[in-house]
Coordinates of C-alpha atoms and ligand atoms in Angstrom, one line a residue:
X1258 CA 94.8 104.8 -116.2
X1259 CA 94.5 102.6 -119.3
X1260 CA 91.5 103.1 -121.4
X1261 CA 90.7 105.4 -124.2
X1262 CA 93.2 106.5 -126.7
X1263 CA 92.1 109.4 -128.8
X1264 CA 93.3 112.4 -130.6
X1265 CA 94.5 115.5 -128.7
X1266 CA 96.2 118.7 -129.5
X1267 CA 98.5 120.0 -126.7
X1268 CA 99.9 123.3 -125.8
X1269 CA 102.1 123.3 -122.7
X1270 CA 103.6 126.0 -120.6
X1271 CA 105.5 125.2 -117.4
X1272 CA 107.4 126.8 -114.6
X1273 CA 109.4 125.1 -111.9
X1274 CA 106.4 124.2 -109.8
X1275 CA 103.2 123.9 -111.9
X1276 CA 102.5 123.4 -115.5
X1277 CA 99.4 123.9 -117.5
X1278 CA 98.1 121.8 -120.3
X1279 CA 95.5 122.9 -122.8
X1280 CA 94.1 120.5 -125.3
X1281 CA 91.1 119.7 -127.4
X1282 CA 89.7 116.5 -128.7
X1283 CA 86.8 115.8 -131.0
X1284 CA 84.1 117.3 -128.8
X1285 CA 85.7 119.1 -125.9
X1286 CA 88.1 121.8 -124.8
X1287 CA 89.9 121.3 -121.5
X1288 CA 92.5 122.9 -119.5
X1289 CA 94.3 121.3 -116.5
X1290 CA 97.2 122.2 -114.2
X1291 CA 99.5 119.8 -112.6
X1292 CA 102.2 120.6 -110.0
X1293 CA 105.6 119.0 -109.5
X1294 CA 104.2 116.7 -106.9
X1295 CA 102.1 115.1 -109.6
X1296 CA 98.8 116.5 -108.2
X1297 CA 96.2 117.9 -110.5
X1298 CA 95.4 121.3 -109.2
X1299 CA 92.8 122.6 -111.5
X1300 CA 90.6 121.4 -114.3
X1301 CA 88.4 123.7 -116.5
X1302 CA 86.3 121.9 -119.0
X1303 CA 83.6 123.2 -121.2
X1304 CA 81.9 119.9 -120.9
X1305 CA 81.3 118.5 -117.5
X1306 CA 81.0 115.0 -118.8
X1307 CA 84.6 115.0 -119.8
X1308 CA 86.6 113.5 -117.0
X1309 CA 90.0 114.4 -115.9
X1310 CA 90.9 110.9 -116.7
X1311 CA 90.0 111.3 -120.3
X1312 CA 92.1 114.5 -120.4
X1313 CA 95.2 112.7 -119.1
X1314 CA 94.6 109.6 -121.2
X1315 CA 94.4 111.8 -124.3
X1316 CA 97.6 113.6 -123.6
X1317 CA 99.7 110.6 -122.6
X1318 CA 98.4 108.6 -125.5
X1319 CA 100.5 107.9 -128.5
X1320 CA 101.6 111.4 -129.0
X1321 CA 104.6 111.9 -126.8
X1322 CA 106.0 108.5 -125.7
X1323 CA 105.0 105.9 -128.2
X1324 CA 106.0 107.5 -131.5
X1325 CA 109.3 108.8 -130.3
X1326 CA 112.4 107.1 -131.5
X1327 CA 114.3 105.2 -128.7
X1328 CA 117.0 107.4 -127.3
X1329 CA 120.7 106.3 -127.2
X1330 CA 120.2 105.3 -123.5
X1331 CA 117.2 103.1 -124.2
X1332 CA 119.2 101.3 -126.9
X1333 CA 122.2 101.0 -124.7
X1334 CA 120.2 99.6 -121.8
X1335 CA 118.4 97.2 -124.3
X1336 CA 121.8 95.9 -125.4
X1337 CA 122.9 95.4 -121.9
X1338 CA 119.7 93.6 -120.9
X1339 CA 120.0 91.4 -124.0
X1340 CA 123.2 89.9 -122.6
X1341 CA 120.7 87.8 -120.7
X1342 CA 119.4 86.6 -124.0
X1343 CA 122.9 86.0 -125.2
X1344 CA 123.6 83.8 -122.1
X1345 CA 120.3 82.0 -122.5
X1346 CA 121.4 81.2 -126.1
X1347 CA 125.0 80.4 -125.4
X1348 CA 124.2 78.1 -122.5
X1349 CA 121.4 76.2 -124.3
X1350 CA 123.5 76.2 -127.5
X1351 CA 126.8 74.8 -126.5
X1352 CA 125.3 71.6 -125.1
X1353 CA 124.7 70.2 -128.6
X1354 CA 128.4 70.2 -129.4
X1355 CA 129.5 69.5 -125.8
X1356 CA 127.5 66.3 -125.8
X1357 CA 129.4 65.0 -128.8
X1358 CA 132.7 66.4 -127.6
X1359 CA 132.5 64.9 -124.0
X1360 CA 132.9 61.5 -125.8
X1361 CA 134.4 59.2 -123.2
X1362 CA 135.8 62.0 -120.9
X1363 CA 133.6 60.7 -118.0
X1364 CA 135.1 57.2 -118.5
X1365 CA 132.4 55.8 -120.9
X1366 CA 130.3 57.2 -123.7
X1367 CA 127.2 59.0 -122.5
X1368 CA 124.0 57.0 -122.9
X1369 CA 121.0 58.8 -124.5
X1370 CA 119.4 58.9 -121.0
X1371 CA 122.4 60.8 -119.6
X1372 CA 122.4 63.1 -122.6
X1373 CA 118.8 63.9 -122.0
X1374 CA 119.4 64.5 -118.3
X1375 CA 122.3 66.8 -118.9
X1376 CA 120.3 68.8 -121.4
X1377 CA 117.0 68.9 -119.5
X1378 CA 118.6 69.9 -116.2
X1379 CA 119.0 73.5 -117.5
X1380 CA 115.4 73.6 -118.6
X1381 CA 114.3 72.3 -115.3
X1382 CA 116.3 74.9 -113.4
X1383 CA 114.9 77.6 -115.7
X1384 CA 111.4 76.4 -115.3
X1385 CA 111.6 76.5 -111.4
X1386 CA 113.3 79.9 -111.4
X1387 CA 111.0 81.5 -114.0
X1388 CA 108.1 80.7 -111.7
X1389 CA 109.9 81.9 -108.6
X1390 CA 110.9 85.1 -110.2
X1391 CA 107.2 85.9 -110.5
X1392 CA 107.1 86.3 -106.7
X1393 CA 110.1 88.6 -106.5
X1394 CA 110.2 90.6 -109.7
X1395 CA 107.7 93.2 -108.5
X1396 CA 109.1 93.1 -105.0
X1397 CA 112.8 93.3 -105.3
X1398 CA 112.9 94.8 -108.8
X1399 CA 114.1 93.8 -112.2
X1400 CA 117.7 94.8 -111.7
X1401 CA 118.5 92.8 -108.5
X1402 CA 117.1 89.7 -110.2
X1403 CA 119.3 90.2 -113.2
X1404 CA 122.3 90.5 -110.9
X1405 CA 121.4 87.3 -109.1
X1406 CA 121.0 85.5 -112.4
X1407 CA 124.5 86.5 -113.3
X1408 CA 125.8 84.9 -110.2
X1409 CA 124.0 81.7 -111.0
X1410 CA 125.4 81.6 -114.5
X1411 CA 128.9 81.9 -113.2
X1412 CA 128.5 79.3 -110.4
X1413 CA 126.8 76.8 -112.8
X1414 CA 129.7 77.3 -115.4
X1415 CA 132.4 76.7 -112.8
X1416 CA 130.7 73.4 -111.6
X1417 CA 130.5 72.2 -115.2
X1418 CA 134.1 73.1 -116.0
X1419 CA 135.3 71.0 -113.0
X1420 CA 132.9 68.1 -113.7
X1421 CA 134.5 64.6 -113.7
X1422 CA 131.2 62.7 -114.1
X1423 CA 127.8 63.0 -115.6
X1424 CA 126.1 63.9 -112.3
X1425 CA 128.3 66.8 -111.5
X1426 CA 127.7 68.0 -115.0
X1427 CA 123.9 67.7 -114.4
X1428 CA 124.2 69.7 -111.2
X1429 CA 126.2 72.5 -113.0
X1430 CA 123.6 72.6 -115.8
X1431 CA 120.8 72.8 -113.3
X1432 CA 122.3 75.7 -111.4
X1433 CA 123.0 77.5 -114.7
X1434 CA 119.3 77.0 -115.5
X1435 CA 118.4 79.2 -112.5
X1436 CA 120.2 82.1 -114.3
X1437 CA 118.6 81.2 -117.6
X1438 CA 115.1 81.1 -116.2
X1439 CA 115.4 84.5 -114.4
X1440 CA 117.1 86.2 -117.4
X1441 CA 114.6 84.9 -119.8
X1442 CA 111.8 86.5 -117.8
X1443 CA 113.4 89.7 -116.7
X1444 CA 115.3 90.9 -119.8
X1445 CA 112.3 91.1 -122.1
X1446 CA 110.3 92.7 -119.3
X1447 CA 113.0 95.3 -118.6
X1448 CA 113.2 96.1 -122.3
X1449 CA 109.5 96.4 -122.9
X1450 CA 109.0 98.6 -119.9
X1451 CA 111.6 101.1 -121.3
X1452 CA 110.6 100.9 -125.0
X1453 CA 108.4 103.4 -126.8
X1454 CA 105.5 101.4 -128.1
X1455 CA 106.2 101.9 -131.8
X1456 CA 109.6 100.3 -131.3
X1457 CA 108.8 97.8 -128.6
X1458 CA 108.5 94.8 -130.9
X1459 CA 111.9 95.5 -132.4
X1460 CA 113.6 96.2 -129.1
X1461 CA 112.3 93.0 -127.5
X1462 CA 113.6 91.1 -130.5
X1463 CA 117.1 92.4 -129.8
X1464 CA 117.0 90.1 -126.8
X1465 CA 115.9 87.3 -129.1
X1466 CA 118.8 88.2 -131.4
X1467 CA 120.9 87.8 -128.2
X1468 CA 119.5 84.3 -127.8
X1469 CA 120.0 83.1 -131.4
X1470 CA 123.3 84.9 -131.6
X1471 CA 124.5 83.2 -128.4
X1472 CA 123.4 79.9 -129.9
X1473 CA 125.3 80.6 -133.1
X1474 CA 128.5 81.6 -131.3
X1475 CA 128.3 78.6 -129.1
X1476 CA 128.0 76.3 -132.1
X1477 CA 130.8 78.1 -133.9
X1478 CA 133.2 77.8 -130.9
X1479 CA 132.0 74.2 -130.4
X1480 CA 132.9 73.4 -134.0
X1481 CA 136.3 75.1 -133.6
X1482 CA 137.1 73.2 -130.4
X1483 CA 135.6 69.8 -131.5
X1484 CA 139.1 68.2 -131.9
X1485 CA 140.7 69.9 -128.9
X1486 CA 141.3 67.7 -125.9
X1487 CA 138.8 68.8 -123.2
X1488 CA 137.8 71.6 -125.6
X1489 CA 134.2 71.4 -124.2
X1490 CA 135.5 72.7 -120.9
X1491 CA 136.9 75.8 -122.6
X1492 CA 133.5 76.2 -124.4
X1493 CA 131.7 76.2 -121.0
X1494 CA 134.3 78.3 -119.3
X1495 CA 133.9 81.1 -121.9
X1496 CA 130.3 81.5 -120.8
X1497 CA 131.5 83.2 -117.6
X1498 CA 132.5 86.4 -119.5
X1499 CA 129.1 87.8 -120.5
X1500 CA 127.5 87.5 -117.0
X1501 CA 130.5 89.3 -115.5
X1502 CA 130.0 92.2 -118.0
X1503 CA 126.3 92.4 -117.3
X1504 CA 126.8 92.2 -113.5
X1505 CA 129.3 95.1 -113.5
X1506 CA 127.1 97.2 -115.8
X1507 CA 123.8 96.7 -114.1
X1508 CA 125.3 97.3 -110.7
X1509 CA 125.5 101.0 -111.7
X1510 CA 122.3 101.2 -113.8
X1511 CA 118.7 102.1 -112.9
X1512 CA 115.6 99.9 -112.6
X1513 CA 112.7 100.6 -114.9
X1514 CA 110.5 103.7 -114.3
X1515 CA 107.5 101.4 -114.0
X1516 CA 109.1 99.5 -111.2
X1517 CA 110.2 102.7 -109.4
X1518 CA 106.7 104.1 -109.6
X1519 CA 105.3 100.8 -108.3
X1520 CA 107.4 101.5 -105.2
X1521 CA 106.5 105.2 -105.0
X1522 CA 110.0 106.3 -105.9
X1523 CA 108.7 109.0 -108.1
X1524 CA 111.7 111.3 -108.2
X1525 CA 113.9 108.5 -109.3
X1526 CA 111.4 107.5 -111.9
X1527 CA 111.3 111.1 -113.2
X1528 CA 115.1 111.1 -113.4
X1529 CA 115.2 107.9 -115.3
X1530 CA 112.4 109.0 -117.7
X1531 CA 114.1 112.3 -118.3
X1532 CA 117.3 110.5 -119.3
X1533 CA 115.6 107.8 -121.4
X1534 CA 113.3 110.4 -123.1
X1535 CA 115.7 113.4 -123.4
X1536 CA 113.5 115.2 -126.0
X1537 CA 110.2 114.8 -124.1
X1538 CA 109.0 117.9 -122.1
X1539 CA 109.1 117.4 -118.4
X1540 CA 105.3 117.9 -118.2
X1541 CA 104.7 115.0 -120.5
X1542 CA 107.0 112.9 -118.3
X1543 CA 105.1 113.9 -115.2
X1544 CA 101.8 113.1 -116.8
X1545 CA 103.1 109.7 -117.8
X1546 CA 104.2 109.2 -114.2
X1547 CA 100.7 110.1 -113.0
X1548 CA 99.2 107.7 -115.5
X1549 CA 101.4 104.8 -114.4
X1550 CA 101.0 105.8 -110.7
X1551 CA 97.2 105.6 -111.0
X1552 CA 97.5 102.2 -112.7
X1553 CA 99.7 101.1 -109.8
X1554 CA 97.1 102.4 -107.2
X1555 CA 94.8 99.8 -108.6
X1556 CA 97.4 97.2 -107.8
X1557 CA 98.5 95.6 -104.5
X1558 CA 101.1 98.1 -103.6
X1559 CA 100.0 98.2 -100.0
X1560 CA 100.7 94.5 -99.5
X1561 CA 104.2 94.2 -98.2
X1562 CA 104.3 90.4 -98.0
X1563 CA 105.6 89.1 -101.4
X1564 CA 104.0 85.7 -101.1
X1565 CA 100.6 87.2 -100.2
X1566 CA 101.0 89.7 -103.0
X1567 CA 101.8 86.9 -105.4
X1568 CA 98.7 85.0 -104.3
X1569 CA 96.4 88.0 -104.7
X1570 CA 97.9 88.6 -108.1
X1571 CA 97.4 85.0 -109.1
X1572 CA 93.7 85.2 -108.1
X1573 CA 93.4 88.5 -110.0
X1574 CA 94.9 86.9 -113.1
X1575 CA 92.3 84.2 -113.1
X1576 CA 89.3 86.3 -111.9
X1577 CA 89.5 89.2 -114.3
X1578 CA 88.5 88.0 -117.8
X1579 CA 90.9 90.3 -119.7
X1580 CA 93.8 89.1 -117.5
X1581 CA 92.8 85.5 -118.0
X1582 CA 92.8 86.0 -121.8
X1583 CA 96.3 87.5 -121.6
X1584 CA 97.4 84.6 -119.4
X1585 CA 95.9 82.1 -121.8
X1586 CA 97.5 83.7 -124.9
X1587 CA 100.9 84.2 -123.4
X1588 CA 101.2 80.7 -121.9
X1589 CA 99.7 79.0 -125.1
X1590 CA 102.2 80.8 -127.4
X1591 CA 105.2 80.0 -125.2
X1592 CA 104.2 76.3 -125.0
X1593 CA 103.5 76.2 -128.7
X1594 CA 107.0 77.6 -129.4
X1595 CA 108.5 74.6 -127.7
X1596 CA 106.1 71.9 -128.8
X1597 CA 106.9 72.5 -132.4
X1598 CA 110.1 70.7 -131.4
X1599 CA 112.5 73.4 -132.5
X1600 CA 114.8 72.8 -129.5
X1601 CA 115.2 69.2 -130.3
X1602 CA 117.4 70.6 -133.1
X1603 CA 119.1 73.1 -130.9
X1604 CA 120.0 70.5 -128.3
X1605 CA 120.5 67.4 -130.4
X1606 CA 121.3 68.5 -133.9
X1607 CA 124.9 67.2 -133.7
X1608 CA 123.6 63.9 -132.5
X1609 CA 120.9 63.8 -135.2
X1610 CA 123.3 64.7 -138.0
X1611 CA 125.8 62.2 -136.8
X1612 CA 123.2 59.6 -136.8
X1613 CA 122.2 60.3 -140.5
X1614 CA 125.9 60.1 -141.5
X1615 CA 127.4 63.6 -141.5
X1616 CA 131.0 63.6 -140.3
X1617 CA 131.4 67.1 -139.2
X1618 CA 127.9 67.2 -137.6
X1619 CA 128.7 70.2 -135.4
X1620 CA 129.5 72.2 -138.5
X1621 CA 126.2 71.2 -140.0
X1622 CA 124.5 72.2 -136.8
X1623 CA 126.1 75.6 -137.3
X1624 CA 124.1 76.1 -140.4
X1625 CA 120.9 75.5 -138.4
X1626 CA 121.9 78.1 -135.7
X1627 CA 123.0 80.5 -138.4
X1628 CA 119.6 80.3 -140.2
X1629 CA 117.9 80.9 -136.9
X1630 CA 120.0 84.0 -136.2
X1631 CA 119.6 85.4 -139.8
X1632 CA 115.8 85.0 -139.8
X1633 CA 115.6 86.5 -136.3
X1634 CA 117.2 89.6 -137.9
X1635 CA 114.4 89.4 -140.6
X1636 CA 111.8 89.3 -137.8
X1637 CA 113.5 92.3 -136.2
X1638 CA 112.9 94.4 -139.3
X1639 CA 109.3 93.3 -139.9
X1640 CA 107.7 92.8 -136.5
X1641 CA 106.4 96.3 -136.0
X1642 CA 105.5 96.8 -139.6
X1643 CA 103.9 93.4 -140.6
X1644 CA 102.5 92.8 -137.1
X1645 CA 102.7 89.9 -134.7
X1646 CA 99.6 88.1 -135.9
X1647 CA 100.5 87.9 -139.6
X1648 CA 104.0 86.8 -138.7
X1649 CA 102.7 84.0 -136.5
X1650 CA 100.3 82.7 -139.2
X1651 CA 102.9 82.7 -142.0
X1652 CA 105.5 81.1 -139.7
X1653 CA 103.2 78.3 -138.4
X1654 CA 102.0 77.4 -141.9
X1655 CA 105.5 76.9 -143.1
X1656 CA 106.7 75.2 -139.8
X1657 CA 104.0 72.6 -140.2
X1658 CA 104.8 72.0 -143.9
X1659 CA 108.5 71.5 -143.3
X1660 CA 108.0 69.3 -140.3
X1661 CA 105.8 67.0 -142.4
X1662 CA 108.6 66.9 -145.1
X1663 CA 111.0 65.9 -142.4
X1664 CA 108.7 63.2 -141.1
X1665 CA 108.5 61.8 -144.7
X1666 CA 112.3 62.0 -145.3
X1667 CA 113.0 60.2 -142.0
X1668 CA 110.8 57.4 -143.1
X1669 CA 113.6 56.4 -145.4
X1670 CA 116.5 56.6 -142.9
X1671 CA 117.2 54.4 -140.0
X1672 CA 118.6 55.8 -136.7
X1673 CA 120.2 53.0 -134.6
X1674 CA 121.2 52.8 -131.0
X1675 CA 124.0 50.6 -129.6
X1676 CA 123.9 48.3 -126.6
X1677 CA 124.8 51.3 -124.3
X1678 CA 121.8 53.2 -125.8
X1679 CA 124.1 55.7 -127.5
X1680 CA 123.1 56.9 -131.0
X1681 CA 125.2 55.1 -133.7
X1682 CA 127.0 57.1 -136.4
X1683 CA 125.1 56.3 -139.6
X1684 CA 125.8 56.3 -143.3
X1685 CA 125.1 59.3 -145.5
X1686 CA 122.0 58.9 -147.7
X1687 CA 120.3 61.1 -150.3
X1688 CA 117.3 61.5 -147.9
X1689 CA 119.8 62.9 -145.4
X1690 CA 120.2 65.9 -147.8
X1691 CA 116.4 66.3 -147.9
X1692 CA 116.4 66.3 -144.1
X1693 CA 119.0 69.0 -143.9
X1694 CA 117.2 71.2 -146.4
X1695 CA 113.8 70.6 -144.7
X1696 CA 115.4 71.4 -141.3
X1697 CA 116.9 74.6 -142.5
X1698 CA 113.6 75.8 -144.0
X1699 CA 111.8 74.7 -140.8
X1700 CA 114.2 76.8 -138.8
X1701 CA 113.8 79.9 -141.0
X1702 CA 110.0 79.6 -140.8
X1703 CA 110.2 79.2 -137.0
X1704 CA 112.5 82.2 -136.5
X1705 CA 110.3 84.7 -138.4
X1706 CA 107.4 84.2 -136.1
X1707 CA 106.7 81.6 -133.5
X1708 CA 110.4 81.7 -132.4
X1709 CA 110.2 85.3 -131.4
X1710 CA 106.7 86.7 -131.0
X1711 CA 105.9 84.8 -127.7
X1712 CA 108.7 86.8 -126.1
X1713 CA 106.6 89.9 -126.6
X1714 CA 104.6 88.5 -123.7
X1715 CA 105.0 91.5 -121.3
X1716 CA 102.7 93.6 -123.6
X1717 CA 99.7 91.4 -122.9
X1718 CA 99.4 92.1 -119.2
X1719 CA 98.4 95.2 -117.2
X1720 CA 101.0 96.5 -114.8
X1721 CA 99.1 95.1 -111.8
X1722 CA 99.6 91.5 -112.9
X1723 CA 102.4 91.7 -115.4
X1724 CA 105.3 90.2 -113.3
X1725 CA 103.3 87.2 -112.2
X1726 CA 101.6 86.8 -115.6
X1727 CA 104.9 86.6 -117.5
X1728 CA 106.4 84.3 -115.0
X1729 CA 103.7 81.8 -115.8
X1730 CA 104.2 82.4 -119.5
X1731 CA 108.0 81.9 -119.2
X1732 CA 107.4 78.9 -117.1
X1733 CA 105.2 77.4 -119.9
X1734 CA 108.1 78.0 -122.3
X1735 CA 110.5 76.1 -120.0
X1736 CA 108.0 73.4 -119.3
X1737 CA 107.7 72.8 -123.0
X1738 CA 111.5 72.9 -123.4
X1739 CA 111.8 70.4 -120.6
X1740 CA 109.3 68.0 -122.1
X1741 CA 111.1 68.1 -125.5
X1742 CA 114.6 67.9 -124.2
X1743 CA 113.9 65.1 -121.8
X1744 CA 111.8 63.0 -124.2
X1745 CA 113.2 63.7 -127.7
X1746 CA 115.8 60.9 -127.9
X1747 CA 113.3 58.5 -126.2
X1748 CA 110.7 59.4 -128.8
X1749 CA 113.2 58.9 -131.6
X1750 CA 113.8 55.4 -130.3
X1751 CA 110.3 54.4 -129.4
X1752 CA 108.0 56.1 -131.9
X1753 CA 110.6 56.6 -134.7
X1754 CA 111.8 60.0 -136.1
X1755 CA 108.8 60.0 -138.5
X1756 CA 106.4 59.6 -135.6
X1757 CA 108.3 62.3 -133.6
X1758 CA 108.3 64.9 -136.3
X1759 CA 104.6 64.2 -137.2
X1760 CA 103.7 64.8 -133.6
X1761 CA 105.5 68.2 -133.7
X1762 CA 103.6 69.0 -136.9
X1763 CA 100.3 68.1 -135.2
X1764 CA 101.1 70.6 -132.4
X1765 CA 102.0 73.2 -135.0
X1766 CA 98.6 72.7 -136.7
X1767 CA 96.6 73.1 -133.5
X1768 CA 98.6 76.2 -132.8
X1769 CA 97.8 77.7 -136.1
X1770 CA 94.0 77.3 -135.4
X1771 CA 94.5 78.9 -132.0
X1772 CA 96.2 81.9 -133.4
X1773 CA 93.6 82.3 -136.2
X1774 CA 90.8 82.3 -133.6
X1775 CA 92.4 84.1 -130.6
X1776 CA 95.5 86.2 -131.2
X1777 CA 94.8 89.9 -131.7
X1778 CA 97.2 92.3 -133.4
X1779 CA 99.0 94.3 -130.7
X1780 CA 101.5 96.3 -132.8
X1781 CA 101.8 100.0 -132.0
X1782 CA 99.7 99.9 -128.9
X1783 CA 100.7 101.4 -125.6
X1784 CA 101.3 98.7 -122.9
X1785 CA 98.4 100.3 -121.0
X1786 CA 96.1 100.0 -124.1
X1787 CA 96.3 96.3 -124.7
X1788 CA 93.8 95.4 -122.0
X1789 CA 91.1 97.3 -123.8
X1790 CA 91.6 95.0 -126.7
X1791 CA 91.3 92.0 -124.4
X1792 CA 88.2 93.2 -122.6
X1793 CA 85.0 91.4 -123.5
X1794 CA 86.7 89.0 -126.0
X1795 CA 89.9 88.6 -128.0
X1796 CA 88.7 91.2 -130.6
X1797 CA 90.8 89.8 -133.3
X1798 CA 89.1 91.7 -136.2
X1799 CA 88.9 95.0 -134.4
X1800 CA 92.5 94.8 -133.4
X1801 CA 93.5 94.2 -137.0
X1802 CA 91.5 97.3 -138.1
X1803 CA 93.1 99.3 -135.3
X1804 CA 96.6 98.2 -136.2
X1805 CA 96.0 99.0 -139.9
X1806 CA 94.6 102.5 -138.9
X1807 CA 97.6 103.2 -136.7
X1808 CA 100.0 102.0 -139.3
X1809 CA 98.4 104.4 -141.9
X1810 CA 98.7 107.3 -139.5
X1811 CA 95.0 107.4 -138.6
X1812 CA 94.5 108.2 -135.0
X1813 CA 92.2 105.4 -134.0
X1814 CA 90.9 104.5 -130.5
X1815 CA 89.0 101.8 -128.8
X1816 CA 86.5 102.4 -126.1
X1817 CA 86.4 99.7 -123.5
X1818 CA 82.8 100.4 -122.7
X1819 CA 81.4 100.1 -126.2
X1820 CA 84.1 97.7 -127.3
X1821 CA 84.3 99.3 -130.7
X1822 CA 87.1 101.0 -132.4
X1823 CA 86.7 104.5 -133.8
X1824 CA 88.9 106.2 -136.4
X1825 CA 89.3 110.0 -136.4
Ligands
INS2974 O1 113.0 82.3 -128.8 C1 114.0 81.4 -128.5 C2 114.8 81.1 -129.8 O2 114.0 80.7 -130.8 C3 115.8 80.0 -129.5 O3 116.5 79.7 -130.7 C4 115.2 78.8 -128.8 O4 116.2 77.9 -128.5 C5 114.5 79.2 -127.6 O5 113.9 78.1 -127.0 C6 113.4 80.2 -127.9 O6 112.7 80.5 -126.7

């Protein structure tokens, strides 16, 4: 029942069976009754043109759910789900120092090809399982997938800890990637489905804080263990703790109300919503359930075959223009995030800093991870206030500028490879300092926008196609990560660091244009409202006006039929 959002004034009375709602909007007076089975049992309107649908839309619109502060339970569940983000960060973060620390533990120094394989194996596993999750996320639920991802994290870590050669290490990293892929899709979805819209941006960024915090901690432990014999095995072994905590917790916790409604488990959904929204009257909760239930009825809930359902959803994603716009935007943003080359730093910063002459390269990398984490905190505070679009534009402008500065600085520094194709420790150079400063500024610019906004992907899709839509978007992220991690050192060698960073800057510039032309402002909208913005175009200007009105407390709405926004 997405559609209008308009003003409404409610007065509710309820008894154990039925409850009545009286409201008025700009032109109409209406009175409806709904019983505890979620059936509408009467509707008296003084204007026959006003539909029941409008009545319900009006009541469930921003008033009761979106403006409300997240309850303790929502925050608690968000933190628990963000453990997936933490594992994503830790597991992608420790590899930078592990690659240096492995040294000759496998009998010879790792060639750059082996380093790339070890790194890229996780991205490959994540890519495959992010796509596969799209088939199962609406079928088995968010929670079982999270549990499964925990098992993969643990199995992958055990294989790596026991590895005696590069290939076993690659297999362990690949299996761990399954967990990373699933977690990177399910955690933000779980959080965004629970979050009140006004706080959705921030709550989803908590998961990103998990990612960047995980990377920082991995770097810190990596630096601490860099001189310990086989210290990298301890570094990997520690990654077993968070999935165990998440597994045990989620074993006892509920799935999201949206998933429960999708499977017609309305009583359970009511229970979860009553706990996550303790101050919301039960009648509002039931109306919200009706709203989501009607949305689900437009879906493929009758189809019991997950593969067929997946295929029907894929067709729907491409057939309906607003869905296709959502798909385009989410996939493009996720790919852009990776093609700016940020993860070349995450994965290879120790190698790069060693090559330009820094002795404690892992400690220097720590500054990179710390900057990423601190600026993700900045993003956390500003995302719902400044808005996604503005953050992206500022971020991409600075990202391009600092990538160009890096490209220029690298022109004056040589990176050399030995006869085994391993990167050779270089000599410190004044341009090396410029590179470090430019890298840090690049990371800060990345983290306040393009590093985090793409993970708001769930909000772009309607319920019917959300699971599959975000699996494609997450897949695009991992495809980008895979391309960067498997080619970065090869690019350094073949097209020079200057060529490599110029290429990243080029991608950043194209992305900037794309955001200017196509990315609407989605702050403060209900998940169900976003499609109205994407119907009939990207509606960039209108979305900006709407966001401004909402921010200023003006009750504004968009009509999907006229495709105009109205402030009241
Ligand atoms: O949002 C995250 C974050 O920016 C991480 O630091 C990065 O390593 C990931 O690839 C990205 O998806």
